[in-house]
Coordinates of C-alpha atoms in Angstrom, one line a residue:
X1 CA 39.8 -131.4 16.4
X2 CA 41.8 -128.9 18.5
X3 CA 44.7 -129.2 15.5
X4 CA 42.2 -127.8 12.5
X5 CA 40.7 -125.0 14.8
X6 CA 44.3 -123.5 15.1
X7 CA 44.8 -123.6 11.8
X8 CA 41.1 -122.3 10.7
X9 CA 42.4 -119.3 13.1
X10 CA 45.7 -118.7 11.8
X11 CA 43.7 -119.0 8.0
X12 CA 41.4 -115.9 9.0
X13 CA 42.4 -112.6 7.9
X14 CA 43.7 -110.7 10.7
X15 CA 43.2 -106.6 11.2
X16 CA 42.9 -103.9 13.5
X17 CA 40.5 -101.5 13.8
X18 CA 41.0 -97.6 14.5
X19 CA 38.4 -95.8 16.4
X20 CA 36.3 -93.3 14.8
X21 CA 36.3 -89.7 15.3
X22 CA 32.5 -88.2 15.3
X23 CA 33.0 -84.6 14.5
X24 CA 30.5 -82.9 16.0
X25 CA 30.4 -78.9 14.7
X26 CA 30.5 -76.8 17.4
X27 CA 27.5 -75.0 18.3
X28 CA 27.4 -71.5 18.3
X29 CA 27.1 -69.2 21.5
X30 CA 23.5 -67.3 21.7
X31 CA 23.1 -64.0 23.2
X32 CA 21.1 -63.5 26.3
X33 CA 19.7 -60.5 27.5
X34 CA 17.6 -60.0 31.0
X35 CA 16.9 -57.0 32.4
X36 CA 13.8 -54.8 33.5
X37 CA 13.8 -51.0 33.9
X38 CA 10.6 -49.4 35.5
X39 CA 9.0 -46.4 37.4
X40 CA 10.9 -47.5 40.7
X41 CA 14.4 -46.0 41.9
X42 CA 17.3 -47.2 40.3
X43 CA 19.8 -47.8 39.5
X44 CA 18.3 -50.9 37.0
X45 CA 20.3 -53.4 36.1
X46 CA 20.6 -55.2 32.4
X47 CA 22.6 -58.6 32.0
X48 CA 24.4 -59.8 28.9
X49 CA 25.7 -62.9 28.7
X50 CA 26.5 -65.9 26.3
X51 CA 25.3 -69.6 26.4
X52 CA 26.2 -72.5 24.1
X53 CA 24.1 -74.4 22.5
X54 CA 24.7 -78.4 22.2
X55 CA 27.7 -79.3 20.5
X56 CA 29.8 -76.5 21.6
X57 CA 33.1 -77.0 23.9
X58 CA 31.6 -74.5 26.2
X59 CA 28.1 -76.1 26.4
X60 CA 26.7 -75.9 30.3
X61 CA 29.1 -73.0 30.4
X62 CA 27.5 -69.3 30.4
X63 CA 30.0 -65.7 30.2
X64 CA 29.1 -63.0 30.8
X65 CA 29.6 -60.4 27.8
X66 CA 31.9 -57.6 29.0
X67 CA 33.3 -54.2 27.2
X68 CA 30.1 -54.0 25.3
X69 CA 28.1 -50.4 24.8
X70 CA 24.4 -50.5 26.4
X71 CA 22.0 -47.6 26.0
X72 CA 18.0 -47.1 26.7
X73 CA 16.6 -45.1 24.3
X74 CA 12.8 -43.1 24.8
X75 CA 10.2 -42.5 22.2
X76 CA 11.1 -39.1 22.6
X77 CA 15.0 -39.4 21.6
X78 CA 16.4 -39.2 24.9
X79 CA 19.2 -41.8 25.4
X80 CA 21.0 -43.0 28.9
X81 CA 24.1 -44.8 29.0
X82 CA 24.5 -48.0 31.5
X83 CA 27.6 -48.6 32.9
X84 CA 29.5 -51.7 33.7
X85 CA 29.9 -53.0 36.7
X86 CA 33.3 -53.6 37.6
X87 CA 32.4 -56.2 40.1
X88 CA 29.7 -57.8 37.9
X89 CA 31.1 -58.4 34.3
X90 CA 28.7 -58.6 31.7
X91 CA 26.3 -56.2 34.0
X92 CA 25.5 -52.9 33.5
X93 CA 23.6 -50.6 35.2
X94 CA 21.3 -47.5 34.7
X95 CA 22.4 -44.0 36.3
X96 CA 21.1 -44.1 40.3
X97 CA 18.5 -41.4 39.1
X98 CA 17.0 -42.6 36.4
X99 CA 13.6 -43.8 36.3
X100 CA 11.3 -45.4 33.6
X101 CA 8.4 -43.1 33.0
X102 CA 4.7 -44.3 32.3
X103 CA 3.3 -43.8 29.1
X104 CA 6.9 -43.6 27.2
X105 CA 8.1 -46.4 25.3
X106 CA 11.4 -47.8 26.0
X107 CA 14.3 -49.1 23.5
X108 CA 17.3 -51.4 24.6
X109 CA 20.4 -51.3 22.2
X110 CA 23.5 -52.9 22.0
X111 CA 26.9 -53.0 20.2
X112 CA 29.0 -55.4 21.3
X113 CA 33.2 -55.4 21.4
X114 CA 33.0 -57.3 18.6
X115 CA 31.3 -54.1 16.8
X116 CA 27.8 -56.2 16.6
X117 CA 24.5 -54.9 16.9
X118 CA 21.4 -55.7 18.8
X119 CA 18.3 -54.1 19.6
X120 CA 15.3 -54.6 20.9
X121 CA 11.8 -53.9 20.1
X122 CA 9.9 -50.9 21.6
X123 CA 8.3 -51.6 25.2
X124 CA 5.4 -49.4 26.7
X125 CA 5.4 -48.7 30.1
X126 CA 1.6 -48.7 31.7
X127 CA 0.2 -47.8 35.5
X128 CA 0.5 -50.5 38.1
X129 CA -1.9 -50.0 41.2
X130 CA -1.0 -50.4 44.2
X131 CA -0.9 -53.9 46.6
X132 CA -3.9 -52.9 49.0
X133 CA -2.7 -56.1 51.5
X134 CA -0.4 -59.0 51.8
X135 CA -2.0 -62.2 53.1
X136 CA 0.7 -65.2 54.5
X137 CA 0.0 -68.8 53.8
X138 CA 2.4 -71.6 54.8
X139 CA 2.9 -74.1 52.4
X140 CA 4.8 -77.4 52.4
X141 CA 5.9 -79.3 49.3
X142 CA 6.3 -83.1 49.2
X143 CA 10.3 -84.2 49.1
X144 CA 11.0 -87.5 47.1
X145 CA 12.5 -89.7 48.9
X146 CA 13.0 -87.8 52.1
X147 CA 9.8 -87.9 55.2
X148 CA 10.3 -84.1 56.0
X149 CA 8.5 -82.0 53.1
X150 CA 9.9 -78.4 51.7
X151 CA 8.3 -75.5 53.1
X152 CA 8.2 -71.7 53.0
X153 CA 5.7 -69.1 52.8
X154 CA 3.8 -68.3 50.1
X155 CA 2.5 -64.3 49.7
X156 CA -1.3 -63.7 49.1
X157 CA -1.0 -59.8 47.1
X158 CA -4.4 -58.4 46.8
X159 CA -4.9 -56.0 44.3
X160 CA -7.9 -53.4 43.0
X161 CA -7.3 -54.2 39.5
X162 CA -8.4 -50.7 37.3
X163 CA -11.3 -51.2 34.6
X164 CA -10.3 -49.2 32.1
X165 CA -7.1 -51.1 30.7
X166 CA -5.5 -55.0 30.3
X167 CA -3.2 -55.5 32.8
X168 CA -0.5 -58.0 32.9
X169 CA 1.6 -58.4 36.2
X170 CA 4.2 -59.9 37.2
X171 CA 5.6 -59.9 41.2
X172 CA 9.7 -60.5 42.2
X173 CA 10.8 -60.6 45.8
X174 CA 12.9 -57.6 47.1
X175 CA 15.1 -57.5 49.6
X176 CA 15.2 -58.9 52.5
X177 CA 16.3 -58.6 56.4
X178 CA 15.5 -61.3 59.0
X179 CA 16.9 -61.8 62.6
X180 CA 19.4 -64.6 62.7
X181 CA 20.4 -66.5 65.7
X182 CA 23.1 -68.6 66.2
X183 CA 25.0 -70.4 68.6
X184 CA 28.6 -68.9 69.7
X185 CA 28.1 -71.1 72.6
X186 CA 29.3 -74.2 70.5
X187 CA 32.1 -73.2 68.9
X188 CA 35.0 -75.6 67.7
X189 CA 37.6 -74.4 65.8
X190 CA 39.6 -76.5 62.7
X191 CA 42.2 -79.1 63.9
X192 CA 45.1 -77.4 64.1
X193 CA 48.3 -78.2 65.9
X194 CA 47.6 -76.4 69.4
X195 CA 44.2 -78.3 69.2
X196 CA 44.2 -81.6 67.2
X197 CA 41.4 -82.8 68.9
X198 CA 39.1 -79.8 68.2
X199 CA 37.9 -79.1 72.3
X200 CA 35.1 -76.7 72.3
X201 CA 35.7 -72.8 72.5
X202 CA 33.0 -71.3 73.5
X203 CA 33.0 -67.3 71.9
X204 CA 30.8 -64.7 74.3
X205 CA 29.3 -63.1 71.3
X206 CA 27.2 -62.9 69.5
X207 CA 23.8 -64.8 69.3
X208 CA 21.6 -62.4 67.8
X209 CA 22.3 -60.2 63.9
X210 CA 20.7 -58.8 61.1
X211 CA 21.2 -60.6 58.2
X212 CA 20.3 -58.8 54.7
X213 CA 19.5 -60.8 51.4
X214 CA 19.2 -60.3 47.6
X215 CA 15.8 -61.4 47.3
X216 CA 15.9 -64.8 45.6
X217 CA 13.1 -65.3 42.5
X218 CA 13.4 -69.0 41.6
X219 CA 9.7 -69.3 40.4
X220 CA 7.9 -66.9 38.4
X221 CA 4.3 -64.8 39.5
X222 CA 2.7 -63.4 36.6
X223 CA -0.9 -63.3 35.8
X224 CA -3.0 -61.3 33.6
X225 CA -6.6 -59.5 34.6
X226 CA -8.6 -61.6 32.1
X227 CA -10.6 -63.2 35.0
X228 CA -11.0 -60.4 37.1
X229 CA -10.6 -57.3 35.3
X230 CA -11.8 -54.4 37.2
X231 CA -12.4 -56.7 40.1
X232 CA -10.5 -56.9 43.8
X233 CA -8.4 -60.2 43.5
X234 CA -6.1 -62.0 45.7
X235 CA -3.2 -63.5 43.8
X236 CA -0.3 -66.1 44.8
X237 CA 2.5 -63.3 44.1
X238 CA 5.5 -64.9 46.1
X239 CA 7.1 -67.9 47.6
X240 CA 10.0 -67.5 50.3
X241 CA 11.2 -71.2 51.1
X242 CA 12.0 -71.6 54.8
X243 CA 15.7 -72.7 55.4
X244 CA 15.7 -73.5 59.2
X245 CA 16.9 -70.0 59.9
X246 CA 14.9 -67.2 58.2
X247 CA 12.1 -67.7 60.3
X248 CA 13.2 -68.6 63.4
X249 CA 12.6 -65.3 64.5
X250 CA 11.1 -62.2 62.0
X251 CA 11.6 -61.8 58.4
X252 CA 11.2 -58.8 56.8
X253 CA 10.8 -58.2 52.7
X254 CA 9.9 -55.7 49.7
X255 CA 7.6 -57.1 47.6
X256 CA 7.4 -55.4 44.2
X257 CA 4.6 -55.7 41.6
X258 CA 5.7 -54.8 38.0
X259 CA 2.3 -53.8 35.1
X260 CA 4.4 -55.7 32.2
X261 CA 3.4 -55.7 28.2
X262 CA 1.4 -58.3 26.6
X263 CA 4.3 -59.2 24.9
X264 CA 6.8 -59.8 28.4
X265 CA 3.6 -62.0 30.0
X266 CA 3.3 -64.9 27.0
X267 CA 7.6 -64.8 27.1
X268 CA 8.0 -65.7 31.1
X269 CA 4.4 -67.5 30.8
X270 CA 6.3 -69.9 28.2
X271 CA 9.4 -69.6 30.2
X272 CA 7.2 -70.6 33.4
X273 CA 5.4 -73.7 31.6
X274 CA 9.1 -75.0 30.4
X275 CA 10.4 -74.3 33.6
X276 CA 7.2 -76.9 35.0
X277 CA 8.1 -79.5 32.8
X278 CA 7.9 -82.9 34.9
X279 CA 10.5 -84.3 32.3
X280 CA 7.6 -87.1 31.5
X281 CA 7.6 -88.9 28.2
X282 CA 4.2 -87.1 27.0
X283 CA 6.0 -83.6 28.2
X284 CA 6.6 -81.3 25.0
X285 CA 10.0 -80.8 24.0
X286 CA 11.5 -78.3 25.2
X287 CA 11.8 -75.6 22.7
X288 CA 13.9 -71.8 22.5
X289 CA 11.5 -69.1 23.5
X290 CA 12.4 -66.3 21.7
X291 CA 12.1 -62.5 23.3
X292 CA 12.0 -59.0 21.6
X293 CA 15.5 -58.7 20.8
X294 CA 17.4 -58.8 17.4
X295 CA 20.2 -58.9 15.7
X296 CA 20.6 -56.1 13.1
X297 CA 23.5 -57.5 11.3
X298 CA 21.8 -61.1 11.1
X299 CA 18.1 -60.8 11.4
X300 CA 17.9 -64.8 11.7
X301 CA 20.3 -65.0 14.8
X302 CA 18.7 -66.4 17.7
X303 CA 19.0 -63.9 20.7
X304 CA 17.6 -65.4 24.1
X305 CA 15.5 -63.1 27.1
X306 CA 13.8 -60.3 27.3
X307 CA 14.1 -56.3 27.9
X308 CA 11.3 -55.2 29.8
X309 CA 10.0 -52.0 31.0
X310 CA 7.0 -51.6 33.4
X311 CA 5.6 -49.7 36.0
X312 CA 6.9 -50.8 39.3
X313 CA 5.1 -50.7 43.2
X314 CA 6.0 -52.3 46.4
X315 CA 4.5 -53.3 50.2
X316 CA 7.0 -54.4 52.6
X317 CA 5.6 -57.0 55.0
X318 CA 7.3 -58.6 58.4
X319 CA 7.1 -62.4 59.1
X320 CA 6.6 -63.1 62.5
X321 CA 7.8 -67.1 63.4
X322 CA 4.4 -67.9 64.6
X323 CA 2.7 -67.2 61.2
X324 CA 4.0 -70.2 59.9
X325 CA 1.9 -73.2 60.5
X326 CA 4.6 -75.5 60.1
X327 CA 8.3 -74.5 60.4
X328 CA 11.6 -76.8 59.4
X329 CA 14.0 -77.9 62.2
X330 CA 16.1 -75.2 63.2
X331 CA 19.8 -74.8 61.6
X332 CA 22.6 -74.7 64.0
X333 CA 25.6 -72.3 63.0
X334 CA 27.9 -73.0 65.8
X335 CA 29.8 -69.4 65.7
X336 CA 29.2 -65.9 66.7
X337 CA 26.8 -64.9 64.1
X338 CA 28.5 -61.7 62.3
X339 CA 31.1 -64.4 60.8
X340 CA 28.3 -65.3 58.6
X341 CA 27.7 -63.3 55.5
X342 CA 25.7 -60.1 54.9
X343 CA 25.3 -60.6 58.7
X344 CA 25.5 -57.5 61.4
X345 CA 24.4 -56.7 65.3
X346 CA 22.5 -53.4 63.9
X347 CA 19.3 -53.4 62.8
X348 CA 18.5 -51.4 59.5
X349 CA 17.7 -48.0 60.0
X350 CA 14.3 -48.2 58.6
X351 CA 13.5 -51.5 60.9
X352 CA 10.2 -51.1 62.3
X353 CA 8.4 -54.5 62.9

């Protein structure tokens, strides 16, 4: 039996088999634009940048677009120039003085080094009142998988919404200052060969800094009056998560309230509701949410963000550590606190808790 199943083997045909190559075209690389001017001081920043889509051997990857000419025209022909940060590439940045004025409409245009050219679609800037009060509500947020929840504070803006137009807002964090403490008193240096075993050197100084932050906007806060128009409301405007060290002590930040188009509030209302996307199987797919920009050399290119141009107003509040209801363990930095970042033992000049 063993006899005729070698020689049924050494009958069958025999072969190799090369692999397969799956050419997949690459996918092109979209323009993005994201930038606001407004009625506040400058200078305003607009960011260019390109993102591949799937299929592309720089998918994930997104680079900034650099050498390109940016201008803001008015309804009234007046034109300013942004310039190029040269620490930023792909950012570029409205004159310190200039401000967006209410009631003009606002143009975004831009040729890129490769002589293409984009433009966007006009944008109205309208009145923002003012934020009457700021209200502070902790929050936590359940943590799969982990017993201690996510926490911050969440900003309560109320505002005397006017009558007499449809208003559309939308509210970013500013910056922000907050007293950090550390503990020199631990110090340990790296292993190194006068110390392999790392003993403890304490430094004298320094517990107590200032630390300064770019305000951090990783949700979105827009609404529009359709419930309340004319009305006082209260409105969830910001959320400031707490890290175990920017409220150990007092936080300070400018929040600033922006009266956006119709058009910019169903754009980051879309871009809110993908961003909230459980990732369920009865979740829509998600889909590219196109802004006001265009090409003019290829009307059907897909260009990605939005130029916006509001009116802009601000309140600056200070967080005291016992506003919070619940607070996160406190994070040890075992070092004289001006070695950390954006860190210094004088306070702003404009501190005034």
């Amino acid at each position: 039996m063993l006899r005729r199943l070698i020689y049924l083997f050494l009958l069958l045909p025999l072969a190799c088999i090369d692999p397969y190559k799956v050419e997949v075209p690459e996918g092109e690389q979209l323009l993005t634009v994201e930038g606001i001017i407004s009625t506040g001081p400058g200078p305003h920043a607009i960011t260019l940048t390109r993102s591949a889509t799937y299929g592309s051997v720089f998918e994930g990857l997104i680079r900034p677009v650099s050498l390109a000419t940016v201008v803001i025209r008015d309804n009234e022909g007046n034109v300013t120039f942004l310039t190029e940060s040269e620490n930023a590439k792909g950012s570029y940045f409205t004159p310190a003085g200039f401000r967006a004025q209410v009631g003009k409409s606002y143009t975004l245009q831009i040729l890129t080094a490769e002589g293409k050219v984009f433009t966007s679609t006009p944008e109205r800037v309208e009145s923002v009142p003012p934020i009457a009060s700021l209200e502070v509500r902790t929050v936590t947020i359940p943590n799969k998988g982990i017993e201690t929840p996510r926490s911050g504070v969440q900003l309560i803006a109320e505002i005397d919404d006017p009558a007499d137009q449809n208003n559309f807002y939308l509210w970013r964090n500013g910056p922000a200052v907050y007293i950090l403490e550390t503990r020199p008193d631990l110090f340990t240096p790296r292993p190194s060969p006068e110390n392999p075993n790392r003993t403890p050197q304490p430094k004298p100084c320094c517990i107590q800094c200032f630390r300064s932050e770019v305000g951090s906007n990783q949700n979105l806060f827009v609404v529009n009056d359709d419930n309340f128009n004319g009305l006082t409301a209260r409105v969830p405007a910001a959320f400031i998560e707490d890290d175990g060290l920017r409220f150990v002590n007092k936080f300070r930040m400018d929040l600033k309230q922006y009266s956006i188009s119709q058009g910019a509030y169903r754009f980051l209302r879309l871009v809110k509701q993908q961003a909230e996307i459980s990732g369920s199987i009865f979740d829509p797919p998600p889909a590219t949410i196109r802004g006001n920009m265009i090409s003019l050399d290829n009307p059907d290119e897909v260009v990605l963000g939005y130029f916006m141009a509001a009116g802009e107003t601000s309140r600056r509040i200070y967080i005291d550590k016992d506003d919070l209801t619940f607070k996160q363990i406190r994070a040890i930095i075992p070092d004289d606190c001006r070695e950390v970042a954006g860190a210094s033992t004088n306070p702003p000049a404009d501190w005034n808790p």
